[in-house]
Tab-separated table of C-alpha atoms and ligand atoms in Angstrom:
chain	number	residue	atom	x	y	z
A	1167	UNK	CA	0.299	-0.040	0.043
A	1168	UNK	CA	1.011	3.417	-0.425
A	1169	UNK	CA	0.464	6.026	1.493
A	1170	UNK	CA	1.293	10.377	1.352
A	1171	UNK	CA	1.983	12.657	4.034
A	1172	UNK	CA	3.062	15.843	3.927
A	1173	UNK	CA	4.566	15.231	0.639
A	1174	UNK	CA	6.208	11.482	1.674
A	1175	UNK	CA	5.411	8.867	-0.525
A	1176	UNK	CA	5.595	6.140	2.234
A	1177	UNK	CA	4.931	2.198	0.928
A	1178	UNK	CA	4.109	-0.458	3.209
A	1179	UNK	CA	4.389	-4.142	2.496
A	1180	UNK	CA	3.457	-7.836	4.949
A	1181	UNK	CA	1.672	-7.768	7.544
A	1182	UNK	CA	1.334	-4.730	10.393
A	1183	UNK	CA	1.597	-7.085	13.038
A	1184	UNK	CA	4.906	-8.530	12.322
A	1185	UNK	CA	8.177	-7.190	13.351
A	1186	UNK	CA	8.266	-3.408	11.728
A	1187	UNK	CA	11.359	-2.404	9.165
A	1188	UNK	CA	12.185	0.630	7.797
A	1189	UNK	CA	14.325	1.441	4.986
A	1190	UNK	CA	15.905	4.437	4.117
A	1191	UNK	CA	17.597	5.016	1.278
A	1192	UNK	CA	21.299	6.280	-0.717
A	1193	UNK	CA	21.728	9.435	-3.380
A	1194	UNK	CA	20.166	9.298	-5.970
A	1195	UNK	CA	17.482	6.946	-5.664
A	1196	UNK	CA	14.412	6.114	-4.177
A	1197	UNK	CA	12.807	3.111	-2.660
A	1198	UNK	CA	12.767	0.726	-5.111
A	1199	UNK	CA	16.528	0.218	-4.077
A	1200	UNK	CA	15.621	-1.935	-1.758
A	1201	UNK	CA	12.547	-3.304	-3.465
A	1202	UNK	CA	14.720	-7.551	-3.235
A	1203	UNK	CA	15.301	-6.410	0.529
A	1204	UNK	CA	11.134	-6.220	0.809
A	1205	UNK	CA	9.804	-8.465	-1.906
A	1206	UNK	CA	11.137	-11.081	0.423
A	1207	UNK	CA	11.704	-10.319	3.730
A	1208	UNK	CA	7.800	-8.835	3.694
A	1209	UNK	CA	6.696	-12.497	3.986
A	1210	UNK	CA	8.104	-12.409	7.803
A	1211	UNK	CA	8.548	-8.345	8.324
A	1212	UNK	CA	6.168	-5.266	8.086
A	1213	UNK	CA	8.994	-3.615	5.861
A	1214	UNK	CA	7.751	-0.226	5.736
A	1215	UNK	CA	9.943	2.324	2.634
A	1216	UNK	CA	9.562	5.429	1.422
A	1217	UNK	CA	11.662	8.364	-1.071
A	1218	UNK	CA	13.515	10.303	1.016
A	1219	UNK	CA	12.093	13.738	0.711
A	1220	UNK	CA	12.803	15.464	-2.903
A	1221	UNK	CA	13.336	12.319	-4.085
A	1222	UNK	CA	11.769	9.862	-6.197
A	1223	UNK	CA	7.978	10.184	-5.480
A	1224	UNK	CA	7.373	12.306	-2.578
A	1225	UNK	CA	7.409	15.848	-3.757
A	1226	UNK	CA	10.526	18.362	-3.171
A	1227	UNK	CA	9.111	21.226	-2.104
A	1228	UNK	CA	10.911	24.193	-1.580
A	1229	UNK	CA	13.938	21.681	-1.999
A	1230	UNK	CA	15.088	23.357	1.978
A	1231	UNK	CA	16.171	20.465	3.711
A	1232	UNK	CA	18.691	19.850	6.510
A	1233	UNK	CA	19.447	16.317	7.963
A	1234	UNK	CA	17.367	17.183	10.967
A	1235	UNK	CA	14.335	17.605	8.012
A	1236	UNK	CA	15.031	14.237	7.210
A	1237	UNK	CA	15.229	12.869	11.090
A	1238	UNK	CA	12.264	14.638	11.586
A	1239	UNK	CA	9.947	12.663	8.360
A	1240	UNK	CA	11.473	9.153	10.113
A	1241	UNK	CA	9.252	10.382	13.753
A	1242	UNK	CA	6.876	11.554	11.193
A	1243	UNK	CA	6.439	7.385	8.943
A	1244	UNK	CA	6.721	6.278	12.865
A	1245	UNK	CA	4.264	8.241	13.856
A	1246	UNK	CA	1.490	7.904	11.196
A	1247	UNK	CA	1.909	4.399	10.943
A	1248	UNK	CA	2.234	3.834	14.279
A	1249	UNK	CA	5.410	1.938	14.415
A	1250	UNK	CA	6.388	0.483	17.753
A	1251	UNK	CA	10.071	0.431	18.178
A	1252	UNK	CA	11.632	-0.373	14.090
A	1253	UNK	CA	14.397	-1.650	13.083
A	1254	UNK	CA	15.748	1.203	11.562
A	1255	UNK	CA	18.234	0.311	7.921
A	1256	UNK	CA	20.203	3.027	6.119
A	1257	UNK	CA	22.155	3.057	3.178
A	1258	UNK	CA	24.910	5.940	2.777
A	1259	UNK	CA	22.454	8.687	2.722
A	1260	UNK	CA	19.597	6.630	4.357
A	1261	UNK	CA	22.802	5.464	6.419
A	1262	UNK	CA	23.589	9.374	8.103
A	1263	UNK	CA	19.898	9.266	8.443
A	1264	UNK	CA	19.391	6.275	10.577
A	1265	UNK	CA	22.715	7.328	12.694
A	1266	UNK	CA	21.443	10.581	13.185
A	1267	UNK	CA	18.001	9.720	14.138
A	1268	UNK	CA	18.932	6.893	16.571
A	1269	UNK	CA	21.182	9.723	18.084
A	1270	UNK	CA	18.418	11.786	18.578
A	1271	UNK	CA	15.827	8.963	19.895
A	1272	UNK	CA	17.411	5.106	20.245
A	1273	UNK	CA	14.582	4.749	22.657
A	1274	UNK	CA	12.146	4.995	19.473
A	1275	UNK	CA	14.162	1.471	17.686
A	1276	UNK	CA	14.792	-2.218	18.306
A	1277	UNK	CA	17.584	-2.332	16.243
A	1278	UNK	CA	20.156	-0.771	13.492
A	1279	UNK	CA	21.120	-1.932	9.900
A	1280	UNK	CA	23.862	0.073	8.189
A	1281	UNK	CA	24.748	-0.306	4.953
A	1282	UNK	CA	27.159	1.225	3.268
A	1283	UNK	CA	27.475	4.458	4.771
A	1284	UNK	CA	29.539	6.617	7.413
A	1285	UNK	CA	29.237	8.793	10.883
A	1286	UNK	CA	31.387	11.527	10.117
A	1287	UNK	CA	30.913	14.334	8.286
A	1288	UNK	CA	31.553	16.217	5.114
A	1289	UNK	CA	35.775	17.172	4.715
A	1290	UNK	CA	35.855	20.471	3.210
A	1291	UNK	CA	36.676	18.851	0.270
A	1292	UNK	CA	33.670	16.967	0.078
A	1293	UNK	CA	31.826	20.040	0.889
A	1294	UNK	CA	33.018	21.026	-2.014
A	1295	UNK	CA	32.640	18.173	-3.911
A	1296	UNK	CA	28.915	19.377	-3.923
A	1297	UNK	CA	29.211	22.637	-4.270
A	1298	UNK	CA	30.463	21.303	-7.977
A	1299	UNK	CA	28.158	18.585	-8.178
A	1300	UNK	CA	25.309	21.568	-7.184
A	1301	UNK	CA	26.762	23.549	-10.440
A	1302	UNK	CA	27.188	20.808	-11.972
A	1303	UNK	CA	22.911	19.978	-12.040
A	1304	UNK	CA	22.826	23.701	-12.961
A	1305	UNK	CA	25.306	23.990	-16.204
A	1306	UNK	CA	25.394	20.433	-17.040
A	1307	UNK	CA	21.721	19.363	-16.342
A	1308	UNK	CA	20.299	16.551	-14.274
A	1309	UNK	CA	21.384	13.232	-16.117
A	1310	UNK	CA	25.041	14.510	-16.914
A	1311	UNK	CA	25.473	14.567	-13.315
A	1312	UNK	CA	23.688	11.568	-12.251
A	1313	UNK	CA	25.549	9.990	-14.699
A	1314	UNK	CA	28.786	10.761	-13.589
A	1315	UNK	CA	27.804	10.138	-9.709
A	1316	UNK	CA	26.774	6.652	-10.433
A	1317	UNK	CA	30.146	5.363	-12.324
A	1318	UNK	CA	31.172	4.995	-8.433
A	1319	UNK	CA	28.317	3.636	-6.947
A	1320	UNK	CA	28.241	0.027	-8.707
A	1321	UNK	CA	31.575	-2.303	-9.359
A	1322	UNK	CA	32.473	-2.120	-12.523
A	1323	UNK	CA	31.108	-6.483	-12.549
A	1324	UNK	CA	27.849	-4.506	-11.908
A	1325	UNK	CA	28.134	-2.213	-14.633
A	1326	UNK	CA	29.292	-4.551	-17.484
A	1327	UNK	CA	27.212	-7.882	-16.308
A	1328	UNK	CA	23.833	-6.097	-15.619
A	1329	UNK	CA	23.853	-2.814	-18.190
A	1330	UNK	CA	20.006	-2.895	-19.052
A	1331	UNK	CA	19.584	-2.951	-14.980
A	1332	UNK	CA	22.103	0.024	-14.715
A	1333	UNK	CA	21.000	2.436	-17.737
A	1334	UNK	CA	17.372	1.949	-16.412
A	1335	UNK	CA	18.447	2.590	-12.475
A	1336	UNK	CA	20.427	5.900	-14.147
A	1337	UNK	CA	17.110	7.064	-16.559
A	1338	UNK	CA	14.807	6.722	-13.179
A	1339	UNK	CA	16.665	8.877	-11.066
A	1340	UNK	CA	17.456	11.279	-14.349
A	1341	UNK	CA	13.661	12.230	-13.905
A	1342	UNK	CA	13.618	13.744	-10.594
A	1343	UNK	CA	12.651	17.106	-9.677
A	1344	UNK	CA	16.611	18.453	-9.536
A	1345	UNK	CA	15.015	21.252	-7.184
A	1346	UNK	CA	15.300	17.703	-4.684
A	1347	UNK	CA	17.986	16.802	-6.122
A	1348	UNK	CA	20.117	19.882	-5.462
A	1349	UNK	CA	18.641	19.919	-2.132
A	1350	UNK	CA	19.585	16.801	-0.786
A	1351	UNK	CA	23.473	17.724	-1.361
A	1352	UNK	CA	22.987	20.699	0.827
A	1353	UNK	CA	21.620	18.903	3.807
A	1354	UNK	CA	24.330	16.366	3.057
A	1355	UNK	CA	26.695	18.879	3.668
A	1356	UNK	CA	25.115	20.152	6.656
A	1357	UNK	CA	24.944	17.399	8.270
A	1358	UNK	CA	26.303	16.443	11.879
A	1359	UNK	CA	29.503	14.297	12.807
A	1360	UNK	CA	27.730	11.141	14.929
A	1361	UNK	CA	30.814	9.150	15.492
A	1362	UNK	CA	30.672	10.318	19.441
A	1363	UNK	CA	27.689	8.423	20.009
A	1364	UNK	CA	29.025	5.031	18.206
A	1365	UNK	CA	29.688	3.332	21.411
A	1366	UNK	CA	26.550	4.469	23.184
A	1367	UNK	CA	24.647	2.624	20.840
A	1368	UNK	CA	22.884	-0.131	23.182
A	1369	UNK	CA	21.292	-1.303	20.218
A	1370	UNK	CA	22.086	-4.417	17.710
A	1371	UNK	CA	23.521	-3.514	14.637
A	1372	UNK	CA	23.913	-4.802	11.621
A	1373	UNK	CA	27.014	-3.715	9.460
A	1374	UNK	CA	26.969	-4.459	5.762
A	1375	UNK	CA	29.945	-3.063	3.563
A	1376	UNK	CA	30.658	-3.766	-0.609
A	1377	UNK	CA	34.320	-5.781	-0.623
A	1378	UNK	CA	34.863	-3.331	-3.653
A	1379	UNK	CA	32.608	0.223	-2.305
A	1380	UNK	CA	35.081	2.944	-3.730
A	1381	UNK	CA	32.726	5.239	-1.118
A	1382	UNK	CA	33.000	3.931	2.111
A	1383	UNK	CA	35.566	0.999	2.116
A	1384	UNK	CA	35.153	-2.257	4.242
A	1385	UNK	CA	37.849	-0.856	6.688
A	1386	UNK	CA	35.923	2.249	7.677
A	1387	UNK	CA	32.957	0.161	8.128
A	1388	UNK	CA	34.980	-2.438	9.922
A	1389	UNK	CA	36.080	0.854	12.201
A	1390	UNK	CA	32.625	2.192	13.101
A	1391	UNK	CA	31.500	-2.094	14.049
A	1392	UNK	CA	34.371	-2.297	16.761
A	1393	UNK	CA	32.983	1.141	18.505
A	1394	UNK	CA	29.778	-0.153	18.818
A	1395	UNK	CA	28.838	-2.962	21.410
A	1396	UNK	CA	26.995	-5.088	20.158
A	1397	UNK	CA	27.585	-5.370	16.446
A	1398	UNK	CA	28.239	-7.794	13.721
A	1399	UNK	CA	30.490	-6.744	10.259
A	1400	UNK	CA	30.698	-8.491	6.714
A	1401	UNK	CA	31.954	-7.207	3.880
A	1402	UNK	CA	29.147	-8.188	0.410
A	1403	UNK	CA	30.409	-10.274	-2.036
A	1404	UNK	CA	31.099	-9.084	-5.437
A	1405	UNK	CA	29.404	-6.096	-4.666
A	1406	UNK	CA	30.385	-1.576	-4.996
A	1407	UNK	CA	28.659	0.799	-2.861
A	1408	UNK	CA	24.883	0.192	-3.077
A	1409	UNK	CA	25.127	-3.485	-1.913
A	1410	UNK	CA	20.449	-4.651	-2.141
A	1411	UNK	CA	21.331	-4.107	-5.889
A	1412	UNK	CA	24.047	-6.411	-6.537
A	1413	UNK	CA	24.378	-8.419	-4.171
A	1414	UNK	CA	20.389	-8.563	-2.820
A	1415	UNK	CA	20.807	-13.023	-1.790
A	1416	UNK	CA	23.613	-12.113	0.628
A	1417	UNK	CA	22.026	-8.756	2.011
A	1418	UNK	CA	18.777	-10.783	3.086
A	1419	UNK	CA	20.655	-13.640	4.190
A	1420	UNK	CA	22.841	-11.640	6.226
A	1421	UNK	CA	19.037	-8.840	7.229
A	1422	UNK	CA	17.589	-12.618	7.559
A	1423	UNK	CA	19.017	-13.544	10.186
A	1424	UNK	CA	19.865	-10.510	12.227
A	1425	UNK	CA	16.145	-10.284	12.684
A	1426	UNK	CA	15.489	-13.297	13.624
A	1427	UNK	CA	17.507	-12.809	16.647
A	1428	UNK	CA	15.603	-9.540	17.545
A	1429	UNK	CA	12.999	-10.108	20.002
A	1430	UNK	CA	9.074	-9.308	18.872
A	1431	UNK	CA	7.349	-6.753	19.827
A	1432	UNK	CA	4.960	-7.965	22.956
B	273	LIG	C1	24.743	7.941	-1.546
B	273	LIG	O1	25.233	6.890	-2.020
B	273	LIG	O2	23.320	7.446	-0.515
B	273	LIG	C2	25.892	8.697	-1.746
B	273	LIG	O3	27.090	8.189	-2.251
B	273	LIG	C3	26.281	9.234	-0.128
B	273	LIG	C4	26.919	10.680	-0.474
B	273	LIG	O4	27.331	10.952	-1.160
B	273	LIG	O5	27.606	10.766	0.790
């Protein structure tokens, strides 16, 4: 079922009485990133995905977002769907949202799954890259930006073996509202550093990273995992940054095993 709340498109799959799992996608993608996980997991779990404001089907509005406003949208979803302590699962930008949401209101969550993400804020170099990205969208168009950005997201193996799927993803993201895409870049550039909270996280965490990820490397993610008290880390074989699409079998297996150990709602 698809719900619209305050311009946000939210998608529900599975039985609402089951353990809720809230999926937060990466940039510049939409909820479809989790299609292969939700297809399998919704027979046992209440799977909620949504399009981050400005991306996919969620309205861009004025394009003025912050990481805090993205976290407010998480609160909105929890409230609207009356979710009792979901497990939150975020990839890259979705991981920034999940980490800040847990730092701000850990009591609202039962578990944390982080894929190909990091707790650090953007460096100066990173912020300048965001600015270059915005300039590229303004001067050359969103499609040129998306084409360039995606090159680093997927492994060479995926780009050659799944050429059509890769092209479709590029085409779909090129259809997004440029105002929303630029707004997400600014929100990421302005996010805070959540590193100091890692050692205080009490809920169990699953940390997954594509073994060929060049944006957030396995060593960076292993280091993050080591700082969390109850945490398991796995490198995902044959995968770059977008593990739910590049190796869904491995990712589904690890997520299922993790969710299996989480106590169910009463
Ligand atoms: C993502 O996949 O969400 C992006 O690579 C995150 C970023 O640009 O920092």
